[in-house]
Each structure stands twice: as C-alpha cells, then as structure tokens.
Amino acid sequence: MLLFQIDPHSGVPVYRQVMDQVRYHLAAGTLAPGRQLPSIRELARSLAVNPATIVKAYSELAHLNIIEIRHGRGAFIHPDPPVMPADERRARLRQLTNQLVVEARQLGAGEKEIRDALEQTLNEINPEPPET
Amino acid sequence: MLLFQIDPHSGVPVYRQVMDQVRYHLAAGTLAPGRQLPSIRELARSLAVNPATIVKAYSELAHLNIIEIRHGRGAFIHPDPPVMPADERRARLRQLTNQLVVEARQLGAGEKEIRDALEQTLNEINPEPPET
DNA sequence: ACCGGTGTATTACAACACTAATACAGTGGC
DNA sequence: GCCACTGTATTAGTGTTGTAATACACCGGT
C-alpha cells in the first residue's frame, strides 16, 4: 500500500502535498499516533524529489506538533496530539465552516447540498480510531 | 456601514483579504448581484494601499466571474452568477469538506462539533437571496 | 470638446517560496 | 570504533508573489 503519492504538475507545492497527506492519513486513522514515518531520504527517493523538500514538510508538521522528529532516530506521528482549548477550537472551526459556506454558496450549492457533502466526508473518513 | 476592512498585519495578502470580503458579502447577501463596488482608487485610498493592489483583487474576482469590470464605468457584482455543472460542484464540495474534516479532527473535534459549527455558520450567513 | 470620474498597461523591485546541493552530526547494532 | 542508518545546517539559485509608480485609455455629463 502506497501511503504517499504526489502530483508534481498539480501546482500545489510538493512539501505541502506531503504535509496534507500525512494529516489526511492521521485523520483517517491510516497512520496512528506513535507510528514511524518514512525516513527523509527514503521518502525523497520514492517521490523523486530533493530530500530538503521532505525536510521542509516534516519540519512544518513538527512545528504544528503533528509529528515528532528525533535526530538520528526518525520521524514519528506525535504520540499525544496537542489539545487546543475548546473556545479556540470552536473559533477555528467557525472560520473553516465559514470558508466552506462562502465558497459553496458561490458555487450555487444549497444548504442541503452542503450538509450532504459533509455527511459523506464524515462517513468516508473513519472517525473512530480502530480499537485494536 | 463599512463594507471593507483589512488587517495589514494578518499575514494574508491585502488583495486576498479584499477578494474574501467581496465573496463573503456576496454569499451573505450584503452585496447583491448587479450592485456597484467601490472604485479602485476610492477603495485603495480608504484602505490606504496602492491602487494596483485593488486592481489585482478585482481582476482575480472578474476572472472568477464573480464581478464584472467595465472600462470607464466601474466594477459590479456579476448580474448572473456562473453556474457550475452539478457533478463538478459536488466534487469541489467534497474537496472543501474533506479539508474541513481533516483539520477539524486534527483539532480534536468530534463529528457533532463539526456539524454544529456548520449549522451555526449556515444560520449566520443568510442563504436565501432577498426576494425583491 | 472637455473634464473628472472610471479601469488598463507597463515596468520595477523587494520579499518570499520552492527546490536543490553539499557537508555536518546524532543513534544504534555489530 | 565502525558503519549504515537517521536528521541538521548552510548556502544558493530560480521563480513567483505582493506591492508600488507612472502613464495611458475609456465613459458620460456638461
């Protein structure tokens, strides 16, 4: 199973595609907290990009407390994800939904259509961590 | 009533803040289709930025078919918004909700919390265009 | 035709983004 | 201690982004 896959022609920066995929897999449960990520060189080689590009992706993720990098050891999904105060989280959520709704309405989508899309996505992204 | 307000220190480019606000007001009904926008120079002066910055914002919006620019006349909210094919729209919506859910889960938000935030936003942004 | 409003085109430039190359440094099994 | 693996630091080049300055062109009322 190929965890990482990028499109060099998509216009979105490689390092950001990598970041997005790590975050997606974390949200979807494909990558559980504590799990080791591919090494910088290995991932760079398999994606055919310069190692520094992966360094950037990993560094940003580490700065977001999403992964943890240990010198000489490797990079790992952060064991205990950062907790954000409920209020702050609420504010951020509103910001995100606001963006969503503004653009959705621009597309001509009705309320139901928006809700449905959300439901589908919620359904698709396995929310509950698999109880091993 | 001040329609436009920017924060030069927010890190997000001024031209993009302007774009976002136009789109927001359009979605919220504050700016109805056909309505005239402030002229480039006027808005530039009132925001204390270079006119070229507003030019960029307006141009991008025009390119998105959100506004219409008429040489010598001014800029206007596009009278009839572009319609996007339902499938394409659905795909785009899914992309947006995906982003939302991934980040929301990163914040530790549960499904209910996400749904609630969306409901609040839907409620806040007046969805039905005022039937004149 | 004029004039004061409107948008347009060209050019410039500093800052930043993105990727790359290369040499350095920690870690752990042998 | 060595070696093969890990991440780190430094430097740099290329392109794009974001803003600005200036001169040009259209529109409509007079």
Coordinates of C-alpha atoms (C1' of nucleotides) in Angstrom, one line a residue:
Chain A
M1 CA 0.0 0.0 0.0
L2 CA 1.4 3.3 -1.1
L3 CA 0.9 5.9 1.5
F4 CA 2.4 8.8 -0.3
Q5 CA 1.8 9.9 -3.8
I6 CA 2.3 13.3 -5.3
D7 CA 1.5 15.1 -8.5
P8 CA 4.3 17.4 -9.5
H9 CA 2.1 19.1 -12.0
S10 CA -0.8 20.0 -9.7
G11 CA 0.6 23.4 -8.9
V12 CA 0.5 22.8 -5.2
P13 CA 3.9 22.6 -3.7
V14 CA 5.4 19.2 -3.1
Y15 CA 6.2 19.8 0.5
R16 CA 2.6 20.8 1.1
Q17 CA 1.2 17.8 -0.7
V18 CA 3.3 15.7 1.7
M19 CA 2.0 17.6 4.7
D20 CA -1.6 17.2 3.5
Q21 CA -1.2 13.5 3.1
V22 CA 0.3 13.0 6.5
R23 CA -2.6 14.9 8.0
Y24 CA -5.1 13.1 6.0
H25 CA -3.8 9.7 7.0
L26 CA -3.7 10.8 10.6
A27 CA -7.3 11.9 10.4
A28 CA -8.4 8.8 8.6
G29 CA -6.5 6.5 11.0
T30 CA -4.2 5.1 8.4
L31 CA -1.4 6.5 10.4
A32 CA -1.8 6.1 14.1
P33 CA -0.1 8.2 16.8
G34 CA 3.4 6.9 17.5
R35 CA 3.8 5.3 14.1
Q36 CA 7.1 5.9 12.3
L37 CA 7.1 7.8 9.1
P38 CA 9.4 7.0 6.1
S39 CA 12.8 8.5 6.6
I40 CA 13.6 11.7 4.8
R41 CA 15.9 10.2 2.3
E42 CA 13.7 7.2 1.6
L43 CA 10.6 9.3 1.0
A44 CA 12.6 11.8 -1.1
R45 CA 13.9 9.0 -3.2
S46 CA 10.5 7.3 -3.6
L47 CA 8.9 10.6 -4.6
A48 CA 11.9 11.6 -6.8
V49 CA 12.3 14.9 -5.1
N50 CA 15.1 16.5 -3.2
P51 CA 15.5 15.5 0.5
A52 CA 15.3 19.1 1.5
T53 CA 11.7 19.2 0.3
I54 CA 10.8 16.4 2.6
V55 CA 12.7 18.1 5.4
K56 CA 10.5 21.2 4.9
A57 CA 7.3 19.2 5.0
Y58 CA 8.4 17.3 8.1
S59 CA 9.7 20.4 9.9
E60 CA 6.4 22.2 9.4
L61 CA 4.5 19.2 10.6
A62 CA 6.8 19.1 13.7
H63 CA 6.2 22.7 14.3
L64 CA 2.4 22.0 14.2
N65 CA 3.0 19.3 16.8
I66 CA 1.6 16.8 14.4
I67 CA 4.8 14.7 14.2
E68 CA 7.8 14.4 16.3
I69 CA 11.3 14.3 14.8
R70 CA 14.2 12.6 16.7
H71 CA 17.7 13.2 15.5
G72 CA 19.2 10.0 14.2
R73 CA 16.1 8.1 15.0
G74 CA 13.5 9.2 12.5
A75 CA 10.1 10.9 12.3
F76 CA 7.0 9.7 14.1
I77 CA 3.4 10.7 14.4
H78 CA 3.1 12.6 17.6
P79 CA 2.1 10.2 20.4
D80 CA -0.3 12.5 22.1
P81 CA -1.8 15.1 19.8
P82 CA -1.9 18.7 21.0
V83 CA -5.1 19.7 22.7
M84 CA -6.5 23.1 21.8
P85 CA -8.7 24.9 24.2
A86 CA -12.4 24.4 23.4
D87 CA -13.1 28.0 22.7
E88 CA -10.1 28.4 20.5
R89 CA -11.1 25.3 18.6
R90 CA -14.6 26.5 18.2
A91 CA -13.4 29.7 16.7
R92 CA -11.1 27.9 14.3
L93 CA -14.0 25.6 13.3
R94 CA -16.2 28.5 12.6
Q95 CA -13.5 30.0 10.5
L96 CA -13.3 26.8 8.5
T97 CA -17.0 26.4 8.1
N98 CA -17.3 30.0 7.1
Q99 CA -14.9 29.5 4.3
L100 CA -16.7 26.4 3.2
V101 CA -20.1 28.0 3.1
V102 CA -19.0 31.1 1.4
E103 CA -17.4 29.2 -1.4
A104 CA -20.2 26.6 -1.5
R105 CA -22.8 29.3 -2.0
Q106 CA -20.6 30.8 -4.7
L107 CA -21.0 27.5 -6.5
G108 CA -24.7 27.8 -6.2
A109 CA -25.0 25.0 -3.6
G110 CA -28.0 24.9 -1.3
E111 CA -27.9 24.2 2.4
K112 CA -28.9 20.6 1.9
E113 CA -26.2 20.0 -0.6
I114 CA -23.6 21.3 1.7
R115 CA -24.8 19.2 4.6
D116 CA -24.9 16.1 2.4
A117 CA -21.3 16.7 1.3
L118 CA -20.2 17.0 4.9
E119 CA -22.0 13.8 5.9
Q120 CA -20.4 11.9 3.0
T121 CA -17.0 13.1 4.0
L122 CA -17.6 12.3 7.7
N123 CA -18.6 8.9 6.7
E124 CA -15.7 8.4 4.4
I125 CA -13.1 9.5 6.9
N126 CA -13.2 6.8 9.6
P127 CA -13.5 8.9 12.7
E128 CA -13.2 6.4 15.5
P129 CA -9.6 5.1 16.0
P130 CA -9.7 1.3 15.4
E131 CA -9.7 -0.3 18.8
T132 CA -7.1 -2.9 18.4
Chain B
M1 CA -21.6 50.8 7.3
L2 CA -18.0 49.9 6.4
L3 CA -18.1 47.1 3.9
F4 CA -14.3 46.7 3.6
Q5 CA -11.8 46.4 6.4
I6 CA -8.4 44.9 6.2
D7 CA -5.7 43.9 8.6
P8 CA -2.2 44.7 7.1
H9 CA -0.5 42.6 9.8
S10 CA -2.6 39.4 9.4
G11 CA -0.1 37.9 7.0
V12 CA -2.7 37.2 4.4
P13 CA -2.2 39.4 1.4
V14 CA -4.3 42.5 1.1
Y15 CA -5.6 41.7 -2.3
R16 CA -6.8 38.4 -1.0
Q17 CA -8.5 39.9 2.0
V18 CA -10.4 42.2 -0.4
M19 CA -11.4 39.2 -2.5
D20 CA -12.5 37.3 0.5
Q21 CA -14.7 40.1 1.7
V22 CA -16.3 40.6 -1.6
R23 CA -17.1 36.9 -1.7
Y24 CA -18.3 36.9 1.8
H25 CA -20.7 39.8 1.3
L26 CA -22.0 38.2 -1.8
A27 CA -22.7 35.0 0.0
A28 CA -24.2 36.8 2.9
G29 CA -26.4 39.0 0.6
T30 CA -24.8 42.3 1.8
L31 CA -23.8 42.8 -1.8
A32 CA -26.4 41.8 -4.3
P33 CA -25.8 40.9 -8.0
G34 CA -25.6 43.9 -10.1
R35 CA -24.5 46.2 -7.3
Q36 CA -21.6 48.5 -7.9
L37 CA -18.4 48.1 -6.0
P38 CA -16.2 51.0 -4.8
S39 CA -13.9 52.3 -7.5
I40 CA -10.4 51.1 -7.5
R41 CA -8.9 54.4 -6.5
E42 CA -11.6 55.0 -3.8
L43 CA -11.2 51.7 -2.2
A44 CA -7.4 51.9 -2.4
R45 CA -7.5 55.3 -0.7
S46 CA -9.9 54.2 2.0
L47 CA -7.7 51.1 2.8
A48 CA -4.5 53.1 2.4
V49 CA -3.0 50.8 -0.1
N50 CA -1.7 51.1 -3.7
P51 CA -4.5 51.1 -6.3
A52 CA -2.6 48.2 -8.1
T53 CA -3.4 46.0 -5.1
I54 CA -7.1 46.6 -5.6
V55 CA -6.7 46.1 -9.3
K56 CA -5.3 42.7 -8.6
A57 CA -8.2 41.8 -6.3
Y58 CA -10.8 42.9 -8.7
S59 CA -9.1 41.3 -11.7
E60 CA -9.0 37.9 -10.0
L61 CA -12.6 38.3 -9.0
A62 CA -13.5 39.1 -12.6
H63 CA -11.6 36.1 -13.8
L64 CA -13.7 34.0 -11.4
N65 CA -16.8 35.6 -12.9
I66 CA -17.7 36.9 -9.5
I67 CA -17.6 40.5 -10.6
E68 CA -17.8 42.3 -13.9
I69 CA -15.5 45.2 -14.7
R70 CA -16.4 47.8 -17.3
H71 CA -13.8 50.1 -18.5
G72 CA -14.6 53.7 -17.5
R73 CA -17.7 52.6 -15.7
G74 CA -16.7 50.7 -12.7
A75 CA -16.8 47.3 -11.1
F76 CA -20.0 45.4 -10.4
I77 CA -21.1 42.2 -8.7
H78 CA -21.8 39.9 -11.6
P79 CA -25.5 40.1 -12.5
D80 CA -26.0 36.4 -13.2
P81 CA -23.5 34.2 -11.2
P82 CA -21.8 31.4 -13.2
V83 CA -23.4 28.1 -12.9
M84 CA -21.2 25.1 -12.4
P85 CA -22.2 21.6 -13.5
A86 CA -23.7 19.7 -10.6
D87 CA -21.1 16.9 -10.7
E88 CA -18.2 19.4 -10.8
R89 CA -19.8 21.3 -8.0
R90 CA -20.2 18.1 -6.0
A91 CA -16.6 17.2 -6.5
R92 CA -15.5 20.7 -5.4
L93 CA -17.7 20.5 -2.3
R94 CA -16.2 17.2 -1.3
Q95 CA -12.8 18.7 -1.6
L96 CA -13.8 21.5 0.7
T97 CA -15.5 19.3 3.3
N98 CA -12.5 17.0 3.2
Q99 CA -10.2 19.8 4.1
L100 CA -12.6 20.9 6.8
V101 CA -12.9 17.4 8.4
V102 CA -9.2 16.7 8.2
E103 CA -8.3 19.9 10.0
A104 CA -11.2 19.6 12.4
R105 CA -10.2 16.1 13.5
Q106 CA -6.7 17.4 14.0
L107 CA -8.1 19.9 16.4
G108 CA -9.7 17.1 18.3
A109 CA -13.2 18.0 17.2
G110 CA -15.9 15.2 17.2
E111 CA -18.5 14.8 14.5
K112 CA -21.2 16.6 16.4
E113 CA -18.9 19.6 17.0
I114 CA -18.2 19.8 13.3
R115 CA -21.9 19.5 12.4
D116 CA -22.8 22.2 14.9
A117 CA -20.2 24.6 13.6
L118 CA -21.6 24.2 10.1
E119 CA -25.2 24.7 11.3
Q120 CA -24.2 27.9 13.1
T121 CA -22.4 29.2 10.0
L122 CA -25.3 28.3 7.8
N123 CA -27.6 30.1 10.1
E124 CA -25.4 33.2 10.3
I125 CA -24.9 33.6 6.6
N126 CA -28.3 34.4 5.2
P127 CA -28.7 31.9 2.5
E128 CA -31.9 33.0 0.7
P129 CA -31.4 35.9 -1.6
P130 CA -33.9 38.7 -0.6
E131 CA -36.8 38.4 -3.0
T132 CA -37.3 42.0 -4.0
Chain C
dA1 C1' -14.5 69.4 -26.5
dC2 C1' -13.7 69.0 -22.1
dC3 C1' -13.1 67.1 -17.6
dG4 C1' -13.4 64.4 -13.7
dG5 C1' -14.6 60.2 -13.0
dT6 C1' -13.6 55.3 -14.2
dG7 C1' -10.4 51.0 -15.5
dT8 C1' -5.7 49.5 -18.1
dA9 C1' -0.9 48.6 -19.3
dT10 C1' 3.9 48.6 -18.4
dT11 C1' 7.6 48.4 -15.6
dA12 C1' 10.1 47.7 -11.4
dC13 C1' 11.5 45.6 -7.3
dA14 C1' 11.8 43.7 -2.7
dA15 C1' 10.4 39.7 -0.4
dC16 C1' 9.4 35.2 -0.2
dA17 C1' 8.6 30.4 -1.8
dC18 C1' 10.3 26.3 -3.5
dT19 C1' 13.7 23.3 -4.6
dA20 C1' 18.4 21.9 -4.6
dA21 C1' 23.4 20.6 -3.4
dT22 C1' 26.6 19.6 0.0
dA23 C1' 28.7 18.9 4.2
dC24 C1' 27.8 18.1 9.1
dA25 C1' 26.0 15.5 13.3
dG26 C1' 23.3 12.1 16.3
dT27 C1' 21.9 6.8 17.0
dG28 C1' 22.3 2.1 17.5
dG29 C1' 23.7 -2.6 16.1
dC30 C1' 27.8 -5.0 15.2
Chain D
dG1 C1' 35.1 2.2 17.0
dC2 C1' 32.7 1.5 12.9
dC3 C1' 29.2 1.8 9.7
dA4 C1' 24.9 2.5 7.8
dC5 C1' 21.3 4.4 9.0
dT6 C1' 18.9 8.5 10.8
dG7 C1' 18.1 14.0 10.9
dT8 C1' 20.6 19.0 10.6
dA9 C1' 22.7 23.2 8.9
dT10 C1' 24.3 26.2 5.4
dT11 C1' 24.2 28.2 1.2
dA12 C1' 22.2 29.2 -3.1
dG13 C1' 19.5 29.7 -7.4
dT14 C1' 15.2 30.3 -9.8
dG15 C1' 10.8 31.6 -10.0
dT16 C1' 6.7 33.7 -8.2
dT17 C1' 4.2 36.8 -5.2
dG18 C1' 2.8 41.2 -3.5
dT19 C1' 3.1 45.8 -3.8
dA20 C1' 4.2 50.1 -6.0
dA21 C1' 4.8 54.1 -9.5
dT22 C1' 3.6 56.1 -13.7
dA23 C1' 1.5 57.0 -17.8
dC24 C1' -2.4 55.6 -20.8
dA25 C1' -7.4 55.0 -22.4
dC26 C1' -12.4 54.7 -21.9
dC27 C1' -17.1 56.8 -20.4
dG28 C1' -20.6 60.2 -19.6
dG29 C1' -22.4 64.6 -18.1
dT30 C1' -21.8 69.2 -19.3

